[in-house]
Short mmCIF file of C-alpha atoms in Angstrom, two decimals:
data_model
loop_
_atom_site.label_atom_id
_atom_site.label_comp_id
_atom_site.label_asym_id
_atom_site.label_seq_id
_atom_site.Cartn_x
_atom_site.Cartn_y
_atom_site.Cartn_z
CA MET A 102 89.51 105.31 121.47
CA SER A 103 88.88 107.29 125.51
CA GLU A 104 86.34 109.56 125.47
CA PHE A 105 90.11 111.28 127.36
CA LEU A 106 92.43 113.11 126.48
CA TRP A 107 94.18 112.11 129.60
CA THR A 108 94.05 109.80 131.87
CA SER A 109 94.22 110.63 134.93
CA ALA A 110 96.91 108.44 135.78
CA ALA A 111 99.59 109.84 132.16
CA LEU A 112 99.18 112.80 133.92
CA VAL A 113 100.67 111.71 137.31
CA GLU A 114 103.84 110.06 135.27
CA ALA A 115 103.86 112.26 132.58
CA MET A 116 104.40 115.05 134.84
CA HIS A 117 105.84 113.23 138.27
CA ALA A 118 102.50 114.98 140.24
CA THR A 119 101.84 113.66 143.49
CA VAL A 120 97.74 113.04 143.89
CA GLN A 121 95.47 115.32 147.05
CA SER A 122 91.94 113.95 147.36
CA ALA A 123 89.97 111.84 144.86
CA LEU A 124 91.11 112.53 141.16
CA PRO A 125 88.32 111.95 138.10
CA ASP A 126 89.62 109.40 136.02
CA GLY A 127 90.64 111.45 132.82
CA ILE A 128 90.35 115.37 131.62
CA THR A 129 89.04 116.07 128.55
CA GLY A 130 91.31 118.98 127.85
CA ILE A 131 93.33 121.07 129.17
CA SER A 132 93.02 125.13 130.43
CA ILE A 133 94.27 128.01 131.53
CA ASP A 134 92.14 130.63 131.56
CA THR A 135 89.27 130.10 133.99
CA ARG A 136 86.60 132.34 131.97
CA THR A 137 86.71 129.45 129.36
CA ILE A 138 86.90 126.66 130.84
CA LYS A 139 84.98 123.75 129.73
CA PRO A 140 83.17 120.91 133.41
CA GLY A 141 85.65 117.75 133.06
CA GLU A 142 88.66 119.46 131.59
CA ALA A 143 92.01 119.60 133.80
CA TYR A 144 93.37 123.37 135.15
CA PHE A 145 97.20 124.91 135.07
CA ALA A 146 97.43 126.91 136.86
CA ILE A 147 99.76 129.03 136.37
CA LYS A 148 102.35 132.54 137.01
CA GLY A 149 101.66 134.71 134.38
CA ASP A 150 102.90 137.79 134.12
CA VAL A 151 99.89 139.96 134.97
CA HIS A 152 97.86 137.00 137.12
CA ASP A 153 98.90 133.55 139.33
CA GLY A 154 96.50 131.28 137.47
CA HIS A 155 96.93 129.34 141.74
CA SER A 156 93.69 133.31 142.33
CA PHE A 157 91.48 130.94 140.10
CA VAL A 158 91.54 127.81 141.20
CA GLU A 159 89.14 126.99 143.26
CA ALA A 160 86.54 129.50 140.74
CA ALA A 161 87.90 126.87 137.69
CA LEU A 162 86.32 123.82 140.42
CA LYS A 163 83.13 125.93 140.96
CA ALA A 164 83.05 125.82 137.55
CA GLY A 165 84.02 122.31 136.63
CA ALA A 166 87.49 121.79 136.19
CA GLY A 167 87.64 117.79 137.16
CA LEU A 168 91.32 118.67 138.47
CA ALA A 169 94.22 121.33 138.85
CA VAL A 170 97.94 121.49 138.94
CA VAL A 171 99.24 123.51 141.09
CA GLU A 172 102.49 124.04 143.01
CA ALA A 173 103.46 122.15 146.31
CA ALA A 174 104.86 125.90 147.37
CA GLN A 175 100.80 126.53 147.49
CA ARG A 176 98.91 123.55 147.74
CA ASP A 177 97.47 124.92 151.93
CA LYS A 178 95.57 127.28 149.90
CA PHE A 179 93.43 124.90 149.48
CA PRO A 180 90.46 123.10 150.14
CA ALA A 181 92.42 119.47 151.95
CA ASP A 182 89.29 117.61 149.32
CA ALA A 183 89.90 119.43 146.51
CA SER A 184 90.56 116.96 143.16
CA LEU A 185 94.72 118.60 142.88
CA LEU A 186 97.74 117.82 140.93
CA VAL A 187 100.99 118.41 142.87
CA VAL A 188 103.91 119.37 140.89
CA ASP A 189 107.19 122.08 142.04
CA ASP A 190 106.55 124.20 139.37
CA VAL A 191 102.99 124.20 136.83
CA LEU A 192 104.71 125.53 133.96
CA ALA A 193 107.80 122.45 134.05
CA ALA A 194 105.00 120.56 134.53
CA LEU A 195 103.31 121.64 131.79
CA VAL A 196 106.21 121.58 130.13
CA GLU A 197 107.14 117.84 130.70
CA LEU A 198 103.14 116.85 130.09
CA GLY A 199 103.86 118.37 126.11
CA ILE A 200 106.91 115.85 125.83
CA ALA A 201 104.74 113.39 126.54
CA SER A 202 102.57 114.16 124.72
CA ARG A 203 104.53 113.64 121.34
CA ALA A 204 105.80 110.75 121.84
CA ARG A 205 102.61 109.06 121.93
CA LEU A 206 102.31 110.76 118.48
CA LYS A 207 101.90 109.18 115.30
CA ALA A 208 100.81 111.39 113.03
CA PRO A 209 103.40 113.66 110.95
CA ILE A 210 104.52 116.86 112.22
CA ILE A 211 104.67 120.10 111.22
CA ALA A 212 106.36 123.46 112.95
CA ILE A 213 105.57 126.85 110.63
CA THR A 214 108.14 130.05 111.63
CA GLY A 215 108.60 133.02 110.29
CA SER A 216 109.12 137.06 110.88
CA VAL A 217 105.59 137.09 108.91
CA GLY A 218 102.79 135.53 108.31
CA LYS A 219 102.99 132.24 111.41
CA THR A 220 99.64 132.53 111.39
CA SER A 221 98.34 132.69 108.00
CA THR A 222 100.15 130.64 107.54
CA LYS A 223 99.30 127.30 110.18
CA GLU A 224 95.53 128.61 110.19
CA ALA A 225 95.73 127.68 106.24
CA LEU A 226 97.50 124.60 106.38
CA ARG A 227 94.93 123.62 109.54
CA ARG A 228 92.00 123.99 106.69
CA VAL A 229 93.44 122.37 103.86
CA LEU A 230 94.43 119.75 106.87
CA GLU A 231 91.11 119.16 108.84
CA ALA A 232 89.08 118.56 105.61
CA GLN A 233 91.44 115.27 105.41
CA GLY A 234 91.50 113.75 108.37
CA LYS A 235 91.42 114.80 111.60
CA THR A 236 93.84 117.67 112.83
CA HIS A 237 95.46 119.46 115.86
CA ALA A 238 96.70 123.25 115.72
CA SER A 239 98.33 125.47 117.49
CA VAL A 240 95.41 128.25 119.16
CA ALA A 241 95.45 132.65 117.97
CA SER A 242 99.21 132.39 118.06
CA PHE A 243 100.45 129.57 120.85
CA ASN A 244 103.91 129.62 119.69
CA ASN A 245 105.54 130.62 121.97
CA HIS A 246 107.27 128.76 125.72
CA TRP A 247 104.33 128.31 127.21
CA GLY A 248 101.77 127.92 123.74
CA VAL A 249 103.92 125.23 122.92
CA PRO A 250 103.26 122.52 125.32
CA LEU A 251 100.15 123.60 126.26
CA THR A 252 99.58 122.76 122.28
CA LEU A 253 101.26 119.40 122.57
CA ALA A 254 99.83 118.59 125.76
CA ARG A 255 96.97 119.12 124.16
CA CYS A 256 96.52 117.64 121.30
CA PRO A 257 95.52 114.40 120.81
CA ALA A 258 96.74 110.97 120.56
CA ASP A 259 94.79 109.65 117.66
CA VAL A 260 95.64 113.00 115.12
CA ARG A 261 96.28 112.75 111.05
CA PHE A 262 98.12 115.93 110.96
CA ALA A 263 99.65 117.97 113.74
CA ILE A 264 101.56 122.30 112.49
CA PHE A 265 102.90 123.38 115.66
CA GLU A 266 103.23 127.65 115.22
CA ILE A 267 106.62 127.97 116.73
CA GLY A 268 107.50 132.07 117.85
CA MET A 269 110.66 134.36 118.74
CA ASN A 270 112.06 137.74 119.69
CA HIS A 271 115.27 136.64 120.90
CA ALA A 272 118.03 134.86 120.24
CA GLY A 273 117.81 130.96 121.39
CA GLU A 274 113.97 130.14 122.06
CA ILE A 275 113.22 128.82 118.54
CA GLU A 276 115.49 125.64 120.09
CA THR A 277 114.17 124.79 123.42
CA LEU A 278 110.61 125.23 121.05
CA VAL A 279 110.83 122.87 118.74
CA LYS A 280 112.78 119.78 120.82
CA MET A 281 109.68 119.90 122.52
CA VAL A 282 107.89 119.33 119.16
CA ARG A 283 110.44 117.38 116.83
CA PRO A 284 108.61 118.41 113.84
CA HIS A 285 108.73 115.76 110.80
CA PHE A 286 108.99 119.15 108.06
CA ALA A 287 109.09 122.30 109.12
CA VAL A 288 108.22 126.13 108.01
CA ILE A 289 110.09 129.25 107.67
CA THR A 290 108.03 131.09 105.07
CA THR A 291 109.85 134.97 105.29
CA VAL A 292 112.72 136.85 107.08
CA GLU A 293 112.73 140.33 107.61
CA PRO A 294 113.89 143.21 109.24
CA VAL A 295 111.72 142.54 112.92
CA HIS A 296 113.16 141.98 116.39
CA LEU A 297 115.58 144.58 115.52
CA GLU A 298 116.16 146.22 119.09
CA PHE A 299 117.24 142.31 119.58
CA PHE A 300 119.20 141.09 116.72
CA ALA A 301 122.57 142.60 114.87
CA GLY A 302 120.19 142.39 111.61
CA VAL A 303 118.76 140.33 109.30
CA GLU A 304 121.17 138.00 108.84
CA ALA A 305 120.98 137.02 113.13
CA ILE A 306 117.78 136.96 112.45
CA ALA A 307 117.99 134.44 110.68
CA ASP A 308 120.02 131.81 111.83
CA ALA A 309 117.19 132.66 115.31
CA LYS A 310 115.18 131.43 112.65
CA ALA A 311 117.57 128.69 111.43
CA GLU A 312 117.39 126.74 115.47
CA ILE A 313 113.80 125.32 114.34
CA PHE A 314 115.62 122.91 112.38
CA SER A 315 118.12 121.82 115.26
CA GLY A 316 115.14 119.72 116.54
CA LEU A 317 114.07 117.65 112.97
CA GLU A 318 113.19 114.21 113.41
CA PRO A 319 115.69 112.18 110.97
CA ASP A 320 114.97 112.28 107.16
CA GLY A 321 113.41 115.50 108.32
CA VAL A 322 112.31 118.46 105.46
CA ALA A 323 112.00 122.18 105.34
CA ILE A 324 110.12 124.32 103.52
CA LEU A 325 111.94 127.53 102.86
CA ASN A 326 110.75 130.91 101.01
CA ARG A 327 113.79 131.50 98.09
CA ASP A 328 112.69 134.82 96.83
CA ASN A 329 113.73 136.05 100.41
CA SER A 330 117.76 137.43 100.74
CA GLN A 331 117.87 135.33 103.45
CA PHE A 332 117.69 132.03 101.11
CA ALA A 333 121.48 130.99 100.69
CA ARG A 334 121.70 131.41 104.99
CA LEU A 335 119.61 129.16 105.50
CA GLN A 336 120.33 126.81 102.86
CA LYS A 337 123.47 126.56 103.87
CA SER A 338 122.20 126.60 108.29
CA ALA A 339 120.30 123.45 107.53
CA LYS A 340 122.19 121.25 105.70
CA LYS A 341 124.24 121.62 108.49
CA ALA A 342 122.07 120.45 111.01
CA GLY A 343 121.66 117.58 109.07
CA VAL A 344 118.40 118.46 107.10
CA SER A 345 118.11 115.68 104.59
CA ARG A 346 116.15 117.21 101.81
CA ILE A 347 114.98 121.57 101.35
CA VAL A 348 112.01 122.28 99.53
CA SER A 349 111.63 126.18 97.71
CA PHE A 350 108.54 127.82 97.53
CA GLY A 351 108.64 131.21 95.71
CA ALA A 352 107.80 132.61 91.85
CA ASP A 353 112.14 132.31 91.55
CA ASN A 354 111.86 129.54 89.11
CA LYS A 355 114.25 127.07 90.71
CA ALA A 356 111.25 126.79 93.54
CA ASP A 357 109.95 123.57 94.01
CA ALA A 358 106.57 125.46 94.45
CA ARG A 359 106.16 127.86 91.91
CA LEU A 360 104.19 131.19 91.34
CA LEU A 361 103.65 130.17 87.98
CA ASP A 362 100.78 133.45 88.10
CA VAL A 363 99.31 135.51 90.28
CA SER A 364 96.23 137.34 89.82
CA LEU A 365 95.24 140.13 92.08
CA HIS A 366 90.86 140.78 93.38
CA PRO A 367 90.70 143.69 96.60
CA THR A 368 89.53 139.94 98.69
CA CYS A 369 91.02 136.88 97.24
CA SER A 370 93.19 135.89 94.48
CA ALA A 371 93.92 133.36 91.57
CA VAL A 372 97.17 131.45 92.03
CA HIS A 373 98.51 129.15 89.40
CA ALA A 374 101.56 127.74 90.21
CA ASN A 375 103.87 124.04 89.85
CA VAL A 376 103.85 121.91 93.23
CA LEU A 377 106.52 118.81 93.82
CA GLY A 378 105.71 118.61 89.64
CA HIS A 379 101.88 119.21 89.66
CA ASP A 380 100.28 122.31 87.67
CA VAL A 381 97.29 123.63 90.14
CA THR A 382 95.06 126.33 89.15
CA TYR A 383 93.75 127.60 92.79
CA LYS A 384 91.24 130.63 94.04
CA LEU A 385 92.76 131.50 97.86
CA GLY A 386 90.31 133.64 99.60
CA MET A 387 92.55 136.21 100.74
CA PRO A 388 93.68 139.33 99.32
CA GLY A 389 97.62 139.84 98.58
CA ARG A 390 100.90 139.29 96.42
CA HIS A 391 101.99 136.93 100.03
CA MET A 392 99.17 135.87 100.89
CA ALA A 393 99.81 133.92 97.48
CA MET A 394 103.12 132.66 98.44
CA ASN A 395 102.22 131.39 101.14
CA SER A 396 100.02 129.02 99.99
CA LEU A 397 102.57 127.69 97.83
CA ALA A 398 104.31 127.01 101.28
CA VAL A 399 100.92 125.82 102.55
CA LEU A 400 99.96 123.51 99.40
CA ALA A 401 103.93 122.14 99.66
CA ALA A 402 103.69 121.01 103.23
CA ALA A 403 100.17 119.58 103.10
CA SER A 404 100.76 117.04 99.80
CA LEU A 405 104.55 115.98 101.74
CA MET A 406 102.98 115.36 105.12
CA GLY A 407 100.30 113.22 102.88
CA ALA A 408 96.92 114.85 101.95
CA ASP A 409 95.79 115.16 98.94
CA LEU A 410 96.98 117.80 96.59
CA ALA A 411 94.55 118.77 94.47
CA HIS A 412 91.79 118.91 96.89
CA ALA A 413 94.42 120.98 99.86
CA ALA A 414 94.39 123.07 96.30
CA LEU A 415 90.48 123.83 96.60
CA THR A 416 90.36 124.26 99.93
CA LEU A 417 92.02 126.85 99.74
CA SER A 418 89.06 129.15 98.19
CA GLN A 419 87.46 128.81 102.01
CA VAL A 420 90.70 130.75 103.80
CA VAL A 421 90.16 133.33 104.52
CA PRO A 422 91.89 136.27 106.87
CA ALA A 423 91.41 136.25 110.34
CA VAL A 424 90.46 138.71 113.31
CA GLY A 425 93.61 141.30 112.74
CA ARG A 426 94.83 139.61 110.02
CA GLY A 427 92.97 140.78 107.24
CA ALA A 428 89.80 140.41 108.31
CA ARG A 429 87.05 142.06 106.79
CA HIS A 430 83.61 144.41 108.60
CA VAL A 431 80.68 146.31 106.69
CA LEU A 432 79.58 149.37 107.93
CA GLU A 433 77.03 151.23 107.24
CA VAL A 434 78.29 154.55 107.40
CA ALA A 435 75.56 158.08 106.30
CA GLY A 436 74.99 157.39 102.12
CA GLY A 437 76.16 153.38 102.36
CA GLU A 438 78.33 151.05 103.08
CA ALA A 439 82.12 151.44 104.53
CA THR A 440 85.01 148.03 104.90
CA LEU A 441 86.80 147.67 107.09
CA ILE A 442 89.95 146.08 106.73
CA ASP A 443 91.17 145.11 110.26
CA GLU A 444 94.93 144.22 110.92
CA SER A 445 95.53 145.81 114.34
CA TYR A 446 97.38 142.27 115.88
CA ASN A 447 100.31 143.21 115.48
CA ALA A 448 102.80 145.03 112.39
CA ASN A 449 106.33 145.29 111.83
CA PRO A 450 108.13 146.70 107.93
CA ALA A 451 107.60 142.98 105.97
CA SER A 452 103.45 142.92 107.19
CA MET A 453 103.01 146.54 107.25
CA ALA A 454 104.13 147.15 103.78
CA ALA A 455 101.99 143.36 102.47
CA ALA A 456 98.84 145.96 104.09
CA ILE A 457 99.21 149.07 102.06
CA ASN A 458 98.97 147.45 99.19
CA VAL A 459 96.23 145.01 100.15
CA LEU A 460 94.47 148.56 100.89
CA GLY A 461 95.09 149.91 97.69
CA ALA A 462 93.57 146.95 95.81
CA ALA A 463 90.20 147.28 98.46
CA ALA A 464 87.15 148.10 95.42
CA VAL A 465 86.48 152.41 96.76
CA GLY A 466 83.16 153.83 95.67
CA PRO A 467 82.39 156.48 93.57
CA GLN A 468 83.42 159.17 96.00
CA GLY A 469 85.54 156.70 98.03
CA ARG A 470 88.92 156.93 99.57
CA ARG A 471 91.81 154.67 100.74
CA ILE A 472 92.73 155.40 103.82
CA ALA A 473 95.44 154.13 106.87
CA VAL A 474 94.59 154.07 110.05
CA LEU A 475 98.74 153.39 111.04
CA GLY A 476 100.20 153.05 115.13
CA ASP A 477 103.25 152.06 114.97
CA MET A 478 106.05 148.54 114.86
CA LEU A 479 107.94 148.45 117.50
CA GLU A 480 111.27 146.67 118.59
CA LEU A 481 112.82 147.89 115.59
CA GLY A 482 115.76 149.03 117.01
CA PRO A 483 117.60 151.99 116.04
CA ASP A 484 117.28 152.31 112.33
CA GLY A 485 112.65 152.57 113.60
CA ALA A 486 112.89 156.23 112.40
CA LYS A 487 114.05 155.15 108.75
CA LEU A 488 111.79 151.98 108.96
CA HIS A 489 108.61 153.61 109.66
CA ALA A 490 108.93 156.48 107.40
CA GLY A 491 110.22 154.24 104.59
CA LEU A 492 106.73 153.06 104.53
CA LEU A 493 105.96 156.37 102.71
CA ASP A 494 106.53 154.43 99.41
CA ALA A 495 104.76 151.56 99.58
CA VAL A 496 101.39 154.72 100.78
CA GLN A 497 102.23 156.47 97.51
CA SER A 498 102.99 153.29 95.36
CA ASN A 499 99.53 152.52 96.61
CA GLY A 500 96.95 154.49 95.69
CA ILE A 501 96.08 155.69 99.78
CA ASP A 502 94.44 158.38 99.87
CA LEU A 503 94.95 159.85 103.61
CA VAL A 504 96.16 158.60 106.16
CA PHE A 505 96.02 158.38 109.68
CA CYS A 506 98.90 158.20 112.09
CA CYS A 507 99.82 157.84 115.74
CA GLY A 508 102.74 157.08 118.18
CA PRO A 509 106.36 158.54 118.17
CA LEU A 510 108.02 156.38 115.47
CA MET A 511 105.29 157.72 112.99
CA ARG A 512 105.39 160.86 113.38
CA ASN A 513 108.52 159.78 111.11
CA LEU A 514 106.37 158.54 108.62
CA TRP A 515 103.25 161.62 108.62
CA ASP A 516 106.56 164.28 108.21
CA ALA A 517 107.25 162.34 105.00
CA LEU A 518 103.76 162.56 103.80
CA SER A 519 102.63 165.73 101.38
CA THR A 520 99.91 167.76 102.76
CA GLY A 521 96.87 165.17 100.90
CA LYS A 522 97.44 163.20 102.06
CA ARG A 523 97.75 163.78 105.97
CA GLY A 524 94.18 162.39 108.18
CA GLY A 525 95.63 163.10 111.36
CA TYR A 526 97.64 162.40 113.63
CA ALA A 527 97.96 162.16 117.52
CA GLY A 528 100.53 160.54 120.18
CA ASP A 529 98.84 157.60 120.80
CA ALA A 530 95.98 155.69 119.11
CA ALA A 531 93.46 156.47 122.08
CA ALA A 532 93.97 160.55 121.25
CA LEU A 533 93.35 159.55 117.31
CA GLU A 534 90.06 157.41 117.83
CA SER A 535 87.68 160.61 117.76
CA GLN A 536 89.57 162.15 114.08
CA VAL A 537 88.90 158.35 112.73
CA LEU A 538 85.59 158.35 113.56
CA ALA A 539 84.77 162.15 112.65
CA ALA A 540 86.39 161.17 108.79
CA ILE A 541 84.82 157.94 107.73
CA ARG A 542 82.24 158.65 104.27
CA ALA A 543 80.11 155.65 102.55
CA GLY A 544 82.60 154.52 99.88
CA ASP A 545 85.49 153.66 101.94
CA ALA A 546 88.25 151.61 102.44
CA ILE A 547 90.01 151.68 105.83
CA MET A 548 93.14 149.87 107.30
CA VAL A 549 93.52 149.49 110.57
CA LYS A 550 97.10 148.05 111.10
CA GLY A 551 99.82 148.48 114.28
CA SER A 552 102.07 146.46 116.69
CA LEU A 553 100.45 145.16 119.45
CA GLY A 554 101.81 147.52 121.87
CA SER A 555 100.29 150.13 119.91
CA LYS A 556 96.88 149.34 120.50
CA MET A 557 95.47 149.93 117.72
CA LYS A 558 92.15 147.65 117.91
CA PRO A 559 90.93 149.26 120.68
CA ILE A 560 89.71 151.98 117.06
CA VAL A 561 88.54 149.19 114.98
CA SER A 562 86.07 147.80 117.75
CA ALA A 563 84.51 151.71 118.56
CA LEU A 564 84.59 151.77 114.49
CA GLU A 565 82.01 148.42 113.81
CA LYS A 566 80.41 150.59 117.32
CA ARG A 567 79.56 154.21 115.53
CA PHE A 568 78.74 152.43 112.36
CA PRO A 569 77.56 148.71 112.41
CA GLY A 570 77.24 146.56 110.18
CA ASN A 571 77.75 142.92 108.59
CA ALA A 572 80.82 140.83 108.56
CA ALA A 573 82.03 141.38 104.55
CA LEU A 574 80.81 139.02 102.07
CA ASP A 575 83.69 136.91 100.29
CA ASP A 576 81.71 137.28 96.94
CA ALA A 577 84.25 138.01 94.63
CA ALA A 578 83.63 136.02 91.03
CA VAL A 579 87.70 134.26 89.40
#
């Protein structure tokens, strides 16, 4: 195979671009960020919500970019000898390149969506598949109108497996994205009350998720959560879209990938399941029943895509939570250690309850406490106050000792807490930080979670800075 991801000639053809000055024979990668660009890559000057990528073209070329893709309206800003591909619209050109990339792929392709667990499921599947062949997958949560075409455009032609994450917070978004990807397999992890600000109810969210079926290739397979309340609705939508096969996962007796037993441990789980008629027992390197359920979807998908099931199950022991999604760190505090569970990436009612469940199972020292540090869950619409107060059930049933809350919505949970469980409250995360830092002691397990807009990550960073330690190892014996 060529050393290039794309030849320059192929780029010009796919994007209907005009060439300015001499170009390299090809490019080794695609970047939209000069902070991480590597020599030989193509820089796409995309206009973001905050910055216009055209402001960084010269920096990209100086950093070694092979060429830059710019819009015609701004080409005069750059030297005549700059290696440029000129297009009408850079994002539209990236979409065209993504579509061209899809056309040259011969690998089985899977798309993953869901209200909760998209990224962790995608990462687990990536780990499983790359152990068996060259695999391409979305980076981080690149699942929107620029992330999906970028992931497509970055996909080498010779991969054995390709995985795409598809997200949305409005109706109509998934359909546009999945028609670029044209997957052979589609996973919906679950449907929960998320982004309710933009939807009439959970049924409307299910219908939006079901848009993923519209892009499935002929003879495509839908992989659905049979335990979810919206399973029947999704199943009906899949059949209406002409999906030829529906594979289900869950604890339900009718599930094709069925959970038979799960033993939950502080940092992992032991799972016994029947996956497409095969009995498998495996260790999953992520704690929580919700993770065990999604691992069934991973194994079903891997098997359907042509991977070896036994090898896939064995690989799941190596899958650990990602940063912001349950990653653990040891904090060195006076008199010993504490455990930090970083769930700061995002939050909704389902993922918040799941994270509190994981905290409830976390190991603590002799004088240790289980401490939840919670920020507002956003985009929940008129039910926001009720959904925040409703977290009280998870707090009580998991024996959480102290709860720190920040934000106007999380005030509803704070008001519902008994006095003994109230750790501290503040209007925002920045104001809560000092209260959390002052409370930590040896033996504690601390979980930090909130929506991105709640800005909980700085609290995680402050804890790591104040109590420097090491990333916790998965040392649970199963």
